[in-house]
XYZ file of N, CA and C in Angstrom:
528
model
N -146.749 215.831 -4.385
C -147.688 214.938 -5.035
C -147.360 213.510 -4.619
N -148.380 212.736 -4.340
C -148.188 211.340 -3.947
C -147.893 210.505 -5.184
N -146.899 209.645 -5.080
C -146.574 208.731 -6.160
C -146.918 207.300 -5.812
N -147.476 207.085 -4.633
C -147.754 205.719 -4.183
C -149.247 205.387 -4.217
N -149.981 206.008 -5.142
C -151.401 205.706 -5.257
C -151.575 204.269 -5.720
N -152.670 203.630 -5.339
C -152.879 202.233 -5.722
C -153.199 202.061 -7.208
N -153.350 203.160 -7.929
C -153.670 203.100 -9.356
C -153.259 204.428 -9.976
N -153.209 204.464 -11.297
C -152.897 205.711 -12.002
C -154.131 206.166 -12.758
N -154.515 207.406 -12.548
C -155.635 207.969 -13.284
C -155.148 208.396 -14.663
N -155.921 208.123 -15.713
C -155.519 208.607 -17.036
C -155.749 210.106 -17.135
N -154.884 210.790 -17.852
C -155.072 212.216 -18.087
C -154.784 213.048 -16.853
N -155.180 214.321 -16.917
C -154.919 215.219 -15.786
C -155.745 214.804 -14.565
N -155.198 215.125 -13.408
C -155.904 214.806 -12.167
C -157.101 215.735 -11.999
N -158.268 215.194 -11.649
C -159.414 216.074 -11.397
C -159.165 216.917 -10.147
N -159.813 218.065 -10.099
C -159.644 219.008 -8.989
C -160.935 219.083 -8.197
N -160.795 218.999 -6.872
C -161.901 219.247 -5.958
C -161.457 220.346 -5.003
N -162.348 221.285 -4.756
C -162.121 222.313 -3.746
C -163.281 222.213 -2.769
N -163.027 222.602 -1.535
C -164.110 222.532 -0.565
C -163.856 223.393 0.648
N -164.932 223.722 1.320
C -164.847 224.472 2.564
C -165.872 223.906 3.537
N -165.584 224.086 4.798
C -166.468 223.577 5.835
C -165.646 223.105 7.011
N -166.131 222.073 7.665
C -165.478 221.613 8.886
C -164.186 220.869 8.571
N -163.089 221.513 8.900
C -161.754 220.917 8.846
C -161.235 221.060 10.267
N -161.016 219.934 10.923
C -160.771 219.953 12.360
C -159.589 219.073 12.738
N -159.152 219.238 13.976
C -158.200 218.304 14.579
C -159.018 217.318 15.390
N -158.930 216.049 15.007
C -159.579 214.990 15.775
C -158.587 214.452 16.795
N -158.977 214.465 18.052
C -158.188 213.876 19.126
C -158.902 212.578 19.475
N -158.328 211.465 19.039
C -158.970 210.164 19.213
C -158.362 209.499 20.443
N -159.236 209.218 21.424
C -158.795 208.622 22.687
C -159.302 207.190 22.746
N -158.393 206.228 22.533
C -158.817 204.827 22.603
C -158.932 204.368 24.053
N -159.651 203.271 24.231
C -159.790 202.680 25.554
C -158.485 201.999 25.936
N -158.166 202.038 27.177
C -157.002 201.318 27.679
C -156.114 202.224 28.502
N -155.558 201.704 29.576
C -154.752 202.533 30.473
C -153.455 203.020 29.824
N -152.940 202.294 28.856
C -151.692 202.686 28.216
C -151.905 203.295 26.844
N -153.153 203.558 26.474
C -153.465 204.104 25.155
C -153.215 205.601 25.136
N -152.471 206.029 24.151
C -152.209 207.453 23.985
C -153.176 208.038 22.966
N -153.578 209.289 23.149
C -154.440 209.920 22.153
C -153.736 209.995 20.797
N -154.501 209.873 19.743
C -154.004 209.995 18.378
C -154.565 211.294 17.804
N -153.749 212.012 17.046
C -154.153 213.291 16.469
C -154.234 213.147 14.954
N -155.406 213.468 14.396
C -155.631 213.329 12.969
C -156.406 214.528 12.446
N -156.204 214.841 11.183
C -157.074 215.816 10.527
C -158.433 215.163 10.353
N -159.478 215.937 10.507
C -160.822 215.376 10.381
C -161.821 216.447 10.019
N -163.043 216.238 10.449
C -164.156 217.085 10.045
C -164.680 216.569 8.717
N -165.937 216.819 8.438
C -166.546 216.298 7.217
C -165.781 216.739 5.976
N -165.552 218.032 5.831
C -164.854 218.533 4.647
C -163.426 217.985 4.596
N -162.750 217.986 5.720
C -161.389 217.448 5.755
C -161.341 215.989 5.345
N -162.295 215.197 5.814
C -162.326 213.769 5.478
C -162.642 213.538 4.004
N -163.610 214.271 3.462
C -163.989 214.098 2.052
C -162.812 214.458 1.145
N -162.177 215.592 1.408
C -161.067 215.995 0.549
C -159.863 215.066 0.696
N -159.631 214.545 1.892
C -158.542 213.580 2.082
C -158.815 212.300 1.308
N -160.037 211.812 1.363
C -160.380 210.584 0.627
C -160.196 210.791 -0.874
N -160.622 211.937 -1.389
C -160.475 212.194 -2.819
C -158.999 212.364 -3.200
N -158.194 212.993 -2.346
C -156.758 213.103 -2.615
C -156.134 211.708 -2.674
N -156.519 210.846 -1.759
C -156.010 209.474 -1.762
C -156.375 208.757 -3.063
N -157.536 209.082 -3.601
C -158.001 208.449 -4.839
C -157.451 209.119 -6.105
N -156.577 210.102 -5.929
C -155.900 210.676 -7.078
C -156.340 212.060 -7.498
N -157.234 212.670 -6.748
C -157.687 214.021 -7.070
C -156.705 215.049 -6.500
N -156.643 216.227 -7.105
C -155.982 217.373 -6.492
C -157.028 218.027 -5.597
N -156.825 217.956 -4.296
C -157.824 218.406 -3.327
C -157.342 219.667 -2.618
N -158.174 220.708 -2.666
C -157.847 222.016 -2.100
C -158.867 222.422 -1.040
N -158.563 222.213 0.242
C -159.458 222.729 1.283
C -159.272 224.235 1.435
N -160.373 224.910 1.699
C -160.365 226.358 1.913
C -160.878 226.582 3.327
N -160.017 227.138 4.192
C -160.395 227.257 5.600
C -159.798 228.515 6.209
N -160.381 228.900 7.340
C -159.873 230.023 8.135
C -159.526 229.483 9.517
N -158.332 228.907 9.606
C -157.861 228.320 10.851
C -157.055 229.349 11.638
N -156.767 229.029 12.870
C -155.914 229.872 13.708
C -154.479 229.383 13.547
N -153.509 230.272 13.660
C -152.104 229.871 13.600
C -151.725 229.291 14.960
N -151.913 227.987 15.101
C -151.650 227.328 16.372
C -151.169 225.896 16.131
N -150.848 225.210 17.202
C -150.352 223.833 17.091
C -151.383 222.918 16.446
N -152.652 223.155 16.728
C -153.704 222.313 16.146
C -153.748 222.466 14.630
N -153.675 223.693 14.121
C -153.713 223.882 12.660
C -152.467 223.309 12.006
N -151.324 223.395 12.666
C -150.099 222.807 12.096
C -150.223 221.290 12.027
N -150.815 220.664 13.034
C -151.027 219.214 13.011
C -152.003 218.839 11.901
N -153.065 219.610 11.747
C -154.037 219.362 10.671
C -153.331 219.443 9.324
N -152.537 220.488 9.114
C -151.821 220.655 7.850
C -150.863 219.517 7.570
N -150.133 219.070 8.597
C -149.196 217.933 8.416
C -149.950 216.667 8.028
N -151.056 216.404 8.721
C -151.782 215.166 8.437
C -152.434 215.218 7.059
N -153.034 216.338 6.694
C -153.609 216.451 5.350
C -152.516 216.260 4.293
N -151.351 216.847 4.537
C -150.235 216.719 3.606
C -149.778 215.286 3.402
N -149.862 214.468 4.449
C -149.490 213.045 4.333
C -150.292 212.349 3.253
N -151.508 212.827 3.013
C -152.409 212.184 2.059
C -152.454 212.892 0.715
N -151.619 213.913 0.548
C -151.554 214.607 -0.726
C -152.518 215.757 -0.880
N -153.187 216.156 0.194
C -154.097 217.300 0.145
C -153.258 218.571 0.000
N -153.677 219.463 -0.854
C -152.948 220.712 -1.141
C -153.245 221.753 -0.064
N -152.209 222.289 0.593
C -152.432 223.231 1.701
C -152.572 224.690 1.280
N -152.577 224.976 -0.016
C -152.496 226.345 -0.534
C -153.512 227.315 0.065
N -154.704 226.829 0.422
C -155.773 227.720 0.870
C -156.229 227.426 2.305
N -155.351 226.766 3.054
C -155.597 226.581 4.486
C -155.105 227.851 5.169
N -155.932 228.870 5.153
C -155.544 230.160 5.709
C -155.416 230.111 7.213
N -154.427 230.808 7.724
C -154.303 230.974 9.174
C -154.480 232.454 9.468
N -155.248 232.725 10.504
C -155.685 234.073 10.801
C -155.787 234.186 12.321
N -155.246 235.270 12.913
C -155.384 235.418 14.370
C -156.841 235.377 14.828
N -157.776 235.771 13.945
C -159.198 235.737 14.293
C -159.848 234.423 13.867
N -159.065 233.523 13.264
C -159.597 232.232 12.844
C -159.712 231.281 14.025
N -160.039 230.054 13.724
C -160.196 229.055 14.770
C -159.931 227.677 14.181
N -159.195 226.865 14.906
C -158.971 225.483 14.497
C -159.868 224.609 15.364
N -160.945 224.068 14.775
C -161.839 223.221 15.561
C -161.111 221.992 16.111
N -161.436 221.629 17.329
C -160.888 220.429 17.959
C -162.057 219.573 18.413
N -162.032 218.319 17.995
C -163.091 217.377 18.352
C -162.442 216.182 19.049
N -162.898 215.890 20.254
C -162.398 214.733 20.991
C -163.313 213.554 20.688
N -162.705 212.446 20.327
C -163.471 211.228 20.045
C -163.018 210.146 21.012
N -163.978 209.547 21.681
C -163.688 208.458 22.625
C -164.095 207.138 21.990
N -163.203 206.185 22.038
C -163.519 204.828 21.605
C -163.533 203.974 22.858
N -164.698 203.436 23.169
C -164.882 202.625 24.377
C -165.035 201.165 23.956
N -164.118 200.335 24.395
C -164.184 198.912 24.049
C -164.322 198.087 25.321
N -165.334 197.262 25.330
C -165.515 196.282 26.391
C -165.714 194.945 25.694
N -165.543 193.853 26.381
C -165.716 192.559 25.713
C -167.083 192.460 25.019
N -167.037 192.233 23.710
C -168.261 192.072 22.941
C -168.938 193.355 22.509
N -168.368 194.517 22.844
C -169.040 195.764 22.492
C -168.023 196.901 22.336
N -168.243 197.710 21.317
C -167.433 198.915 21.123
C -168.382 200.079 20.846
N -168.104 201.223 21.440
C -168.903 202.415 21.196
C -167.966 203.578 20.896
N -168.547 204.612 20.325
C -167.791 205.795 19.930
C -168.604 207.015 20.317
N -167.946 208.039 20.839
C -168.649 209.275 21.167
C -167.766 210.474 20.848
N -168.426 211.615 20.618
C -167.742 212.874 20.335
C -167.880 213.795 21.535
N -166.901 214.678 21.708
C -166.979 215.703 22.738
C -166.301 216.961 22.216
N -166.811 218.103 22.643
C -166.191 219.375 22.298
C -165.668 220.067 23.551
N -165.410 219.272 24.587
C -164.892 219.834 25.836
C -163.508 219.271 26.135
N -162.670 220.113 26.758
C -161.344 219.689 27.195
C -161.503 218.594 28.247
N -160.760 217.535 28.078
C -160.862 216.403 28.999
C -160.268 216.725 30.367
N -159.388 217.719 30.434
C -158.751 218.073 31.704
C -159.545 219.081 32.514
N -160.006 220.157 31.849
C -160.634 221.245 32.601
C -162.114 221.449 32.302
N -162.628 220.787 31.259
C -164.050 220.886 30.945
C -164.465 222.088 30.121
N -163.521 222.954 29.744
C -163.902 224.115 28.933
C -164.179 223.693 27.490
N -164.985 224.510 26.816
C -165.298 224.262 25.405
C -164.038 224.401 24.561
N -163.867 223.504 23.612
C -162.740 223.553 22.693
C -163.066 224.480 21.522
N -162.038 224.970 20.813
C -162.289 225.876 19.683
C -163.201 225.229 18.654
N -163.988 226.069 17.969
C -164.931 225.556 16.980
C -164.743 226.284 15.663
N -165.533 225.926 14.710
C -165.454 226.361 13.323
C -165.759 227.843 13.126
N -164.950 228.483 12.282
C -165.252 229.831 11.799
C -165.187 229.767 10.278
N -166.212 230.266 9.588
C -166.247 230.152 8.125
C -165.266 231.083 7.427
N -164.965 230.742 6.202
C -164.175 231.605 5.332
C -165.012 232.843 5.020
N -164.396 234.006 5.088
C -165.098 235.258 4.787
C -165.138 235.481 3.270
N -166.157 236.177 2.806
C -166.315 236.450 1.372
C -165.082 237.178 0.828
N -164.583 238.179 1.545
C -163.417 238.935 1.071
C -162.204 238.015 0.890
N -162.004 237.086 1.824
C -160.886 236.144 1.700
C -161.108 235.197 0.529
N -162.349 234.731 0.362
C -162.680 233.829 -0.742
C -162.447 234.514 -2.084
N -162.872 235.771 -2.204
C -162.689 236.512 -3.457
C -161.205 236.686 -3.769
N -160.398 236.867 -2.741
C -158.968 237.055 -2.943
C -158.230 235.809 -3.395
N -158.743 234.643 -3.051
C -158.039 233.412 -3.431
C -158.508 232.848 -4.764
N -159.666 233.266 -5.236
C -160.222 232.698 -6.475
C -159.290 232.749 -7.683
N -158.560 233.841 -7.905
C -157.682 233.855 -9.077
C -156.593 232.769 -9.039
N -156.247 232.287 -7.853
C -155.206 231.260 -7.713
C -155.764 229.843 -7.641
N -157.068 229.707 -7.445
C -157.687 228.390 -7.291
C -157.894 227.745 -8.657
N -157.332 226.549 -8.877
C -157.595 225.867 -10.154
C -159.095 225.604 -10.307
N -159.560 225.566 -11.550
C -160.983 225.306 -11.790
C -161.333 223.917 -11.269
N -162.232 223.841 -10.291
C -162.576 222.522 -9.753
C -163.625 221.811 -10.609
N -163.499 220.498 -10.674
C -164.559 219.674 -11.269
C -165.706 219.556 -10.277
N -165.353 219.592 -8.973
C -166.332 219.471 -7.896
C -165.997 220.500 -6.826
N -167.040 221.129 -6.275
C -166.886 221.978 -5.101
C -167.758 221.385 -4.011
N -167.149 221.100 -2.849
C -167.833 220.464 -1.725
C -167.909 221.450 -0.562
N -169.072 221.485 0.100
C -169.153 222.228 1.360
C -170.158 221.566 2.284
N -169.932 221.741 3.587
C -170.780 221.080 4.582
C -171.341 222.050 5.619
N -171.062 223.324 5.452
C -171.580 224.361 6.344
C -171.985 225.537 5.460
N -173.132 226.121 5.748
C -173.520 227.301 4.967
C -172.977 228.549 5.645
N -172.481 229.427 4.830
C -172.003 230.742 5.256
C -171.948 231.587 4.000
N -171.821 232.883 4.181
C -171.727 233.765 3.014
C -170.519 233.386 2.156
N -169.381 233.075 2.798
C -168.184 232.696 2.060
C -168.348 231.384 1.312
N -168.987 230.398 1.924
C -169.201 229.100 1.268
C -170.145 229.247 0.076
N -171.214 230.016 0.244
C -172.159 230.228 -0.855
C -171.476 230.981 -1.994
N -170.668 231.975 -1.658
C -169.930 232.712 -2.682
C -169.016 231.759 -3.460
N -168.260 230.930 -2.762
C -167.363 229.983 -3.431
C -168.134 228.986 -4.289
N -169.265 228.501 -3.777
C -170.076 227.546 -4.538
C -170.594 228.194 -5.821
N -171.060 229.429 -5.739
C -171.554 230.121 -6.944
C -170.440 230.323 -7.968
N -169.272 230.727 -7.477
C -168.145 230.938 -8.389
C -167.719 229.614 -9.035
N -167.682 228.543 -8.249
C -167.317 227.230 -8.792
C -168.352 226.769 -9.814
N -169.634 227.021 -9.531
C -170.698 226.669 -10.470
C -170.507 227.405 -11.800
N -170.172 228.686 -11.722
C -169.943 229.470 -12.939
C -168.738 228.953 -13.730
N -167.821 228.278 -13.040
C -166.642 227.706 -13.695
C -166.900 226.260 -14.140
N -168.144 225.807 -13.997
C -168.518 224.482 -14.498
C -168.433 223.347 -13.499
N -168.221 223.640 -12.222
C -168.076 222.590 -11.217
C -169.423 222.001 -10.804
N -169.406 220.739 -10.450
C -170.530 220.102 -9.776
C -170.475 220.560 -8.326
N -171.589 221.026 -7.783
C -171.638 221.501 -6.411
C -172.238 220.409 -5.533
N -171.520 220.048 -4.472
C -171.983 219.027 -3.533
C -172.082 219.657 -2.159
N -173.295 219.659 -1.597
C -173.517 220.174 -0.247
C -173.974 219.019 0.626
N -173.249 218.802 1.704
C -173.623 217.794 2.685
C -173.906 218.495 3.999
N -175.180 218.715 4.317
C -175.486 219.417 5.565
C -175.062 218.592 6.772
N -174.678 219.318 7.828
C -174.247 218.621 9.035
C -175.440 218.075 9.796
């Protein structure tokens, strides 16, 4: 738990759970000596990280692959107090990787996304949704959320949203 929040929330910490795009962002800044930066990202990852920073107990629910990318995502989310309890790793899962280019020229800066390897041009891993069976198995351990967030529709996401609704959660869907 983070103790360095800029403020203290009164009472128990609110709970948010969410599923959707949780990715490894590879940010490539402009400049010959600039090294890529690796951060947790994706819409769901960013929303839950922001809420964790603001004092919420944030629980992402994902089906990642057991690889270096998922370990980096887990470390970065952990830096911000995001709870890793339901970041599932599965040999059939996938850890999305998104390359972001920041191009700076005098008087102008632009940003672009890519889903291709910068070295060989192959497609990078992409999102795989949480399966209903996996979602049903984790529900008994998931604290009752005040909010359930999702940004991708899938059978597993809809199942989780319905269950969260039955537990009194506000459901927030942000389509991609």
